[in-house]
Every structure is written in structure tokens, then in C-alpha cells.
Amino acid sequence: MVLTFVRANGKNRMAQQLTWTKKDLTGIEGLSRAEIEFLFSQADQFLPALAPGKGLDLMRGRTVVNLFLEPSTRTCTAFEISAKKLGAEVVSINTTASSLVKGETLRDTAMNIRAMGVDAIVMRHSSAGAARYLGEALDISVINAGDGAHEHPTQALLDAFTLKQRFGKVEGLKVTILGDILFSRVARSNILCLSKLGAQVTLAGPATLVPASLAEAFPQVRIVHDLKTALSDADAVMLLRIQHERQTTTHFPSLNEYTSQFGINASRAAWMKPNAIIMHPGPINRGVEVDSDVADGPRSVILEQVRNGVAVRMAVLHLCTGCINR
Ligand code: CP
């Protein structure tokens, strides 16, 4: 798909051609900065379609299947709304009622879905690499909606899109990601996405969840275990939930212990710069990683993130399905 977009280049705004060639979105890892910025320019154009009663016909005649093999509220719903806003048909498979529980392989399940004339599978799976595996096996679009502790690319895209909307640019921003980094696909995708866009990323939390070894995988990030340091120079603080479902051992004595050391309450939020924002991918554990007066307070952009997630996923679906030939 060849499309023209306008990219800020110093004081000049230049029209540039970008050829979007990816039928799948399996991770941020494989995206270039130009592709991310192009996707944002598409998402910007889709924002008006989020209004009640508005929609587009760009995917009329297409069918999207939501195959969520782990729980989801935001991602699953946002993909369904995004596809419908583009005029596509959407089928969401209830995985407890699917034949995967009878021993069918993931590949066979996907091949059967494809045989019904489906154009895109949006999949959440507990195994890292599951989306890439399906994308290589199929000639239709496969979108990763979260694969184990590996990547959650559309979450990172909507987070960076929200930062750009709020600050005008991502380049040069200081973003602290606080909490359970070790087990977080959101953190991994955000580190990759924010770094590609020129932000400076700090990873913060207890040493058990933010080990020094992360610096080997991500040499561009700063690792901090002191909360005040992590908060005080950030433009945005991205809070993460403690992911018990991916932890096989206890990484701190109790949730109360985590909250007492790293939970964000009003007095700790006051350490942040006056215009700094609080982000969270959801679901929030109120009273654990964040208090309600911060989650619902003036710094919070959490619901803006959710809303932007629809426009960003519209762009992902439109661009990726525009590359399939069947
Ligand atoms: N942020 C996110 O992935 O939320 P869900 O698990 O509700 O989709």
C-alpha cells in the first residue's frame, strides 16, 4: 500500500511517500520509525470517526476475527469497535467454547478461520511468538494483541500516540515506566517504540522486577530503584500492574510491601513536574500501584489512552489488511 503523509522535518513539513508492506503486526521490533509515524498520521485521520454515529467504509466487505486466548477488556473491545468503525464484519471467538479446548492446534484453528473467508485474525495468546508463528503460516493479516511476556504492539503504539497528542512530539521526552517490567509485554513494546521515536526511557521499580540485567537487553534505558529519582524528571510516568499470572515465584514480600515502596499516591505524584502525566495500560489495581485520586486526577490520561486505542487500531487494521492478496 503506497500512501503519502506529511512528516515534520525541522521547520519544514515535507510530503513523503511510504510503502506499507506489512500484512501482519506482530511486534514493534520489526517497525521503523517512519512506519510508526505513518501509522500515527493514519490514526490522526481516524479520530473524527470515533464520534458517536460516525464511521467509514474503508474495510467494507472485510471480516476480522478476534481470537483472544487470554482475558481482555480494552484490547478486544477496541479492535472490535475499530473494525466496525471501518465497515468490516467482526467475529469474536469465545475461547472456552472453541475447539482449541478439544485439542485442535492453533494452526489448524487459524487455517479453519481463514478458510471461511476471513481477512484478519487479531490474537492474544499466552505464548511468546504465537502471533509471528501464525503470521508466517497464513496469507491473511495477523495482529498481535499480546503474546505472553513478549510484545503488546498496539498498546505501545497507542501510548506513544497519546504522548505525541499531549506534548506535540515524542522525541526528547523523558518517560518512566514503573512497576513489573520483568514480566511485562507492555514495557517491552514501549521500550522499543519510545526509543525508536527518540524518547529517553527510565525503568523503575524493585530490583527483583527491574533487574540490572535488563540493561543488557536494552542498553539505551536508565534503570532506577529510587522512586523520587524516577518520578522527578519524567514528562510521563507509565504505571504497570503487578502480573501475578506470569510470576512463578514471589518477587517481593506482599502487595502491601510494593504499595508502600512504589505505589503512587497524591503526595508522591507531587514529586513529578507540574505538567507531567500519569499513564496506565489497564487494568488498574486501585490502591496497589496507584491510588484513585491519582488515577482519576488531573495528571491522568488513562482514558485518553483507551480512546486513542481505537484510532490506532483502525490504522493498524486498515494498513495491514491493505497488504493481503487473496
Ligand atoms: N491494556 C490491555 O491490554 O488491557 P486488556 O487486557 O483489558 O486488553
PDB file of C-alpha atoms in Angstrom, residues 3-176:
ATOM      1  CA  LEU A   3       0.384   6.368   0.706  1.00  0.00           C
ATOM      2  CA  THR A   4       1.570   9.923   1.119  1.00  0.00           C
ATOM      3  CA  PHE A   5       1.982  11.518   4.513  1.00  0.00           C
ATOM      4  CA  VAL A   6       3.326  14.739   5.862  1.00  0.00           C
ATOM      5  CA  ARG A   7       6.226  14.480   8.248  1.00  0.00           C
ATOM      6  CA  ALA A   8       7.615  17.316  10.331  1.00  0.00           C
ATOM      7  CA  ASN A   9      11.221  17.893   9.330  1.00  0.00           C
ATOM      8  CA  GLY A  10      12.656  20.810  11.250  1.00  0.00           C
ATOM      9  CA  LYS A  11      10.661  23.894  10.306  1.00  0.00           C
ATOM     10  CA  ASN A  12       9.575  22.385   7.012  1.00  0.00           C
ATOM     11  CA  ARG A  13       6.766  19.928   6.529  1.00  0.00           C
ATOM     12  CA  MET A  14       7.575  17.588   3.682  1.00  0.00           C
ATOM     13  CA  ALA A  15       5.248  15.241   1.877  1.00  0.00           C
ATOM     14  CA  GLN A  16       6.803  11.788   1.893  1.00  0.00           C
ATOM     15  CA  GLN A  17       5.885   8.524   0.262  1.00  0.00           C
ATOM     16  CA  LEU A  18       5.803   5.448   2.407  1.00  0.00           C
ATOM     17  CA  THR A  19       5.049   1.995   1.143  1.00  0.00           C
ATOM     18  CA  TRP A  20       3.356  -0.014   3.891  1.00  0.00           C
ATOM     19  CA  THR A  21       4.257  -3.606   3.110  1.00  0.00           C
ATOM     20  CA  LYS A  22       3.369  -5.448   6.312  1.00  0.00           C
ATOM     21  CA  LYS A  23       0.285  -7.656   6.307  1.00  0.00           C
ATOM     22  CA  ASP A  24       0.970  -8.526   9.972  1.00  0.00           C
ATOM     23  CA  LEU A  25       1.720  -6.542  13.100  1.00  0.00           C
ATOM     24  CA  THR A  26       3.471  -8.965  15.420  1.00  0.00           C
ATOM     25  CA  GLY A  27       5.711  -6.560  17.323  1.00  0.00           C
ATOM     26  CA  ILE A  28       7.261  -3.105  17.478  1.00  0.00           C
ATOM     27  CA  GLU A  29      10.615  -4.753  16.881  1.00  0.00           C
ATOM     28  CA  GLY A  30      10.020  -5.004  13.127  1.00  0.00           C
ATOM     29  CA  LEU A  31       8.680  -1.462  12.650  1.00  0.00           C
ATOM     30  CA  SER A  32      10.770   1.504  11.548  1.00  0.00           C
ATOM     31  CA  ARG A  33      10.341   4.993  12.955  1.00  0.00           C
ATOM     32  CA  ALA A  34       8.912   6.112   9.602  1.00  0.00           C
ATOM     33  CA  GLU A  35       6.315   3.323   9.710  1.00  0.00           C
ATOM     34  CA  ILE A  36       5.297   4.239  13.271  1.00  0.00           C
ATOM     35  CA  GLU A  37       4.945   7.913  12.333  1.00  0.00           C
ATOM     36  CA  PHE A  38       2.993   6.972   9.241  1.00  0.00           C
ATOM     37  CA  LEU A  39       0.648   4.840  11.309  1.00  0.00           C
ATOM     38  CA  PHE A  40       0.130   7.828  13.635  1.00  0.00           C
ATOM     39  CA  SER A  41      -0.740  10.040  10.666  1.00  0.00           C
ATOM     40  CA  GLN A  42      -3.374   7.460   9.691  1.00  0.00           C
ATOM     41  CA  ALA A  43      -4.692   7.262  13.268  1.00  0.00           C
ATOM     42  CA  ASP A  44      -4.962  11.078  13.368  1.00  0.00           C
ATOM     43  CA  GLN A  45      -7.212  10.936  10.323  1.00  0.00           C
ATOM     44  CA  PHE A  46      -9.416   8.328  12.000  1.00  0.00           C
ATOM     45  CA  LEU A  47     -10.023  10.324  15.195  1.00  0.00           C
ATOM     46  CA  PRO A  48     -13.183  12.080  13.880  1.00  0.00           C
ATOM     47  CA  ALA A  49     -14.700   8.650  13.150  1.00  0.00           C
ATOM     48  CA  LEU A  50     -14.694   7.912  16.892  1.00  0.00           C
ATOM     49  CA  ALA A  51     -17.637  10.271  17.413  1.00  0.00           C
ATOM     50  CA  PRO A  52     -20.994   8.552  18.012  1.00  0.00           C
ATOM     51  CA  GLY A  53     -22.735   7.721  14.751  1.00  0.00           C
ATOM     52  CA  LYS A  54     -19.602   8.266  12.666  1.00  0.00           C
ATOM     53  CA  GLY A  55     -17.799   5.591  10.673  1.00  0.00           C
ATOM     54  CA  LEU A  56     -16.024   4.809   7.435  1.00  0.00           C
ATOM     55  CA  ASP A  57     -16.317   2.260   4.643  1.00  0.00           C
ATOM     56  CA  LEU A  58     -12.622   1.525   4.129  1.00  0.00           C
ATOM     57  CA  MET A  59     -12.940  -2.129   5.186  1.00  0.00           C
ATOM     58  CA  ARG A  60     -16.416  -2.805   3.821  1.00  0.00           C
ATOM     59  CA  GLY A  61     -16.533  -6.473   2.730  1.00  0.00           C
ATOM     60  CA  ARG A  62     -13.662  -7.482   5.038  1.00  0.00           C
ATOM     61  CA  THR A  63     -14.046  -9.826   8.022  1.00  0.00           C
ATOM     62  CA  VAL A  64     -11.957  -9.683  11.188  1.00  0.00           C
ATOM     63  CA  VAL A  65     -11.836 -12.446  13.811  1.00  0.00           C
ATOM     64  CA  ASN A  66     -10.897 -11.629  17.408  1.00  0.00           C
ATOM     65  CA  LEU A  67      -9.194 -14.720  18.848  1.00  0.00           C
ATOM     66  CA  PHE A  68      -8.410 -13.917  22.466  1.00  0.00           C
ATOM     67  CA  LEU A  69      -6.952 -16.852  24.377  1.00  0.00           C
ATOM     68  CA  GLU A  70      -6.300 -14.739  27.474  1.00  0.00           C
ATOM     69  CA  PRO A  71      -8.678 -12.295  29.203  1.00  0.00           C
ATOM     70  CA  SER A  72      -9.049  -8.781  27.778  1.00  0.00           C
ATOM     71  CA  THR A  73     -11.440  -5.867  28.115  1.00  0.00           C
ATOM     72  CA  ARG A  74      -9.755  -2.906  26.392  1.00  0.00           C
ATOM     73  CA  THR A  75      -7.820  -4.530  23.546  1.00  0.00           C
ATOM     74  CA  CYS A  76     -10.540  -6.947  22.479  1.00  0.00           C
ATOM     75  CA  THR A  77     -13.268  -4.307  22.601  1.00  0.00           C
ATOM     76  CA  ALA A  78     -11.140  -1.657  20.895  1.00  0.00           C
ATOM     77  CA  PHE A  79     -10.296  -3.981  17.998  1.00  0.00           C
ATOM     78  CA  GLU A  80     -13.965  -4.874  17.602  1.00  0.00           C
ATOM     79  CA  ILE A  81     -15.036  -1.216  17.591  1.00  0.00           C
ATOM     80  CA  SER A  82     -12.140  -0.289  15.267  1.00  0.00           C
ATOM     81  CA  ALA A  83     -13.085  -2.916  12.683  1.00  0.00           C
ATOM     82  CA  LYS A  84     -16.761  -1.917  12.848  1.00  0.00           C
ATOM     83  CA  LYS A  85     -15.900   1.791  12.514  1.00  0.00           C
ATOM     84  CA  LEU A  86     -14.093   0.853   9.276  1.00  0.00           C
ATOM     85  CA  GLY A  87     -17.141  -1.008   7.995  1.00  0.00           C
ATOM     86  CA  ALA A  88     -15.779  -4.553   8.494  1.00  0.00           C
ATOM     87  CA  GLU A  89     -17.640  -7.556   9.879  1.00  0.00           C
ATOM     88  CA  VAL A  90     -16.265  -8.789  13.228  1.00  0.00           C
ATOM     89  CA  VAL A  91     -16.498 -12.172  14.899  1.00  0.00           C
ATOM     90  CA  SER A  92     -15.196 -12.570  18.444  1.00  0.00           C
ATOM     91  CA  ILE A  93     -14.485 -16.172  19.369  1.00  0.00           C
ATOM     92  CA  ASN A  94     -15.232 -17.268  22.899  1.00  0.00           C
ATOM     93  CA  THR A  95     -12.166 -19.395  23.507  1.00  0.00           C
ATOM     94  CA  THR A  96     -13.668 -21.521  26.275  1.00  0.00           C
ATOM     95  CA  ALA A  97     -16.254 -22.602  23.681  1.00  0.00           C
ATOM     96  CA  SER A  98     -13.715 -23.037  20.840  1.00  0.00           C
ATOM     97  CA  SER A  99     -12.296 -26.357  19.648  1.00  0.00           C
ATOM     98  CA  LEU A 100      -8.841 -25.421  20.988  1.00  0.00           C
ATOM     99  CA  VAL A 101     -10.046 -26.888  24.294  1.00  0.00           C
ATOM    100  CA  LYS A 102     -10.648 -30.196  22.452  1.00  0.00           C
ATOM    101  CA  GLY A 103      -7.009 -30.399  21.389  1.00  0.00           C
ATOM    102  CA  GLU A 104      -7.097 -28.682  17.998  1.00  0.00           C
ATOM    103  CA  THR A 105      -3.790 -26.970  17.219  1.00  0.00           C
ATOM    104  CA  LEU A 106      -3.599 -23.211  16.974  1.00  0.00           C
ATOM    105  CA  ARG A 107      -2.507 -23.528  13.342  1.00  0.00           C
ATOM    106  CA  ASP A 108      -5.498 -25.730  12.476  1.00  0.00           C
ATOM    107  CA  THR A 109      -7.865 -23.359  14.248  1.00  0.00           C
ATOM    108  CA  ALA A 110      -6.413 -20.432  12.295  1.00  0.00           C
ATOM    109  CA  MET A 111      -6.461 -22.316   8.955  1.00  0.00           C
ATOM    110  CA  ASN A 112     -10.142 -23.120   9.508  1.00  0.00           C
ATOM    111  CA  ILE A 113     -10.908 -19.479  10.295  1.00  0.00           C
ATOM    112  CA  ARG A 114      -9.037 -18.431   7.150  1.00  0.00           C
ATOM    113  CA  ALA A 115     -10.977 -20.964   5.064  1.00  0.00           C
ATOM    114  CA  MET A 116     -14.181 -19.126   5.964  1.00  0.00           C
ATOM    115  CA  GLY A 117     -13.014 -16.046   4.064  1.00  0.00           C
ATOM    116  CA  VAL A 118     -11.586 -14.088   6.983  1.00  0.00           C
ATOM    117  CA  ASP A 119      -9.127 -11.271   6.211  1.00  0.00           C
ATOM    118  CA  ALA A 120      -7.522 -10.713   9.617  1.00  0.00           C
ATOM    119  CA  ILE A 121      -7.033 -12.546  12.905  1.00  0.00           C
ATOM    120  CA  VAL A 122      -6.407 -10.424  15.982  1.00  0.00           C
ATOM    121  CA  MET A 123      -4.904 -12.760  18.557  1.00  0.00           C
ATOM    122  CA  ARG A 124      -3.963 -12.679  22.234  1.00  0.00           C
ATOM    123  CA  HIS A 125      -2.023 -15.738  23.349  1.00  0.00           C
ATOM    124  CA  SER A 126      -0.021 -16.743  26.416  1.00  0.00           C
ATOM    125  CA  SER A 127       2.972 -17.914  24.336  1.00  0.00           C
ATOM    126  CA  ALA A 128       5.645 -15.507  23.143  1.00  0.00           C
ATOM    127  CA  GLY A 129       5.945 -15.701  19.363  1.00  0.00           C
ATOM    128  CA  ALA A 130       2.458 -17.146  18.771  1.00  0.00           C
ATOM    129  CA  ALA A 131       1.346 -14.253  16.531  1.00  0.00           C
ATOM    130  CA  ARG A 132       4.512 -14.360  14.451  1.00  0.00           C
ATOM    131  CA  TYR A 133       4.115 -18.109  14.029  1.00  0.00           C
ATOM    132  CA  LEU A 134       0.579 -17.670  12.699  1.00  0.00           C
ATOM    133  CA  GLY A 135       1.538 -14.728  10.526  1.00  0.00           C
ATOM    134  CA  GLU A 136       4.168 -16.863   8.802  1.00  0.00           C
ATOM    135  CA  ALA A 137       1.699 -19.731   8.355  1.00  0.00           C
ATOM    136  CA  LEU A 138      -1.166 -17.673   6.876  1.00  0.00           C
ATOM    137  CA  ASP A 139      -1.645 -15.362   3.890  1.00  0.00           C
ATOM    138  CA  ILE A 140      -4.095 -13.169   5.821  1.00  0.00           C
ATOM    139  CA  SER A 141      -3.287 -10.456   8.379  1.00  0.00           C
ATOM    140  CA  VAL A 142      -2.326 -11.488  11.894  1.00  0.00           C
ATOM    141  CA  ILE A 143      -2.288  -8.776  14.539  1.00  0.00           C
ATOM    142  CA  ASN A 144      -0.627  -9.419  17.889  1.00  0.00           C
ATOM    143  CA  ALA A 145      -2.915  -8.330  20.737  1.00  0.00           C
ATOM    144  CA  GLY A 146      -0.383  -9.546  23.330  1.00  0.00           C
ATOM    145  CA  ASP A 147       1.787 -12.686  23.294  1.00  0.00           C
ATOM    146  CA  GLY A 148       2.950 -13.848  26.691  1.00  0.00           C
ATOM    147  CA  ALA A 149       5.621 -11.590  28.168  1.00  0.00           C
ATOM    148  CA  HIS A 150       6.910 -10.757  24.663  1.00  0.00           C
ATOM    149  CA  GLU A 151       5.086  -7.825  22.994  1.00  0.00           C
ATOM    150  CA  HIS A 152       1.825  -5.856  23.001  1.00  0.00           C
ATOM    151  CA  PRO A 153       2.498  -3.627  19.995  1.00  0.00           C
ATOM    152  CA  THR A 154      -0.828  -1.803  19.717  1.00  0.00           C
ATOM    153  CA  GLN A 155      -0.630  -0.822  23.405  1.00  0.00           C
ATOM    154  CA  ALA A 156       2.785   0.758  22.835  1.00  0.00           C
ATOM    155  CA  LEU A 157       1.556   2.498  19.688  1.00  0.00           C
ATOM    156  CA  LEU A 158      -1.465   3.992  21.432  1.00  0.00           C
ATOM    157  CA  ASP A 159       0.728   5.060  24.372  1.00  0.00           C
ATOM    158  CA  ALA A 160       3.199   6.849  22.096  1.00  0.00           C
ATOM    159  CA  PHE A 161       0.312   8.327  20.078  1.00  0.00           C
ATOM    160  CA  THR A 162      -1.147   9.717  23.330  1.00  0.00           C
ATOM    161  CA  LEU A 163       2.225  11.217  24.282  1.00  0.00           C
ATOM    162  CA  LYS A 164       2.519  12.853  20.868  1.00  0.00           C
ATOM    163  CA  GLN A 165      -1.017  14.207  21.155  1.00  0.00           C
ATOM    164  CA  ARG A 166      -0.284  15.615  24.641  1.00  0.00           C
ATOM    165  CA  PHE A 167       3.235  17.037  24.077  1.00  0.00           C
ATOM    166  CA  GLY A 168       3.290  17.576  20.299  1.00  0.00           C
ATOM    167  CA  LYS A 169       6.216  15.164  19.876  1.00  0.00           C
ATOM    168  CA  VAL A 170       7.767  12.083  21.464  1.00  0.00           C
ATOM    169  CA  GLU A 171      11.384  12.925  20.558  1.00  0.00           C
ATOM    170  CA  GLY A 172      13.228  14.116  23.650  1.00  0.00           C
ATOM    171  CA  LEU A 173      10.505  13.230  26.171  1.00  0.00           C
ATOM    172  CA  LYS A 174      11.550  11.548  29.404  1.00  0.00           C
ATOM    173  CA  VAL A 175       9.283   8.584  30.107  1.00  0.00           C
ATOM    174  CA  THR A 176       9.477   6.489  33.275  1.00  0.00           C
TER     175      THR A 176
END
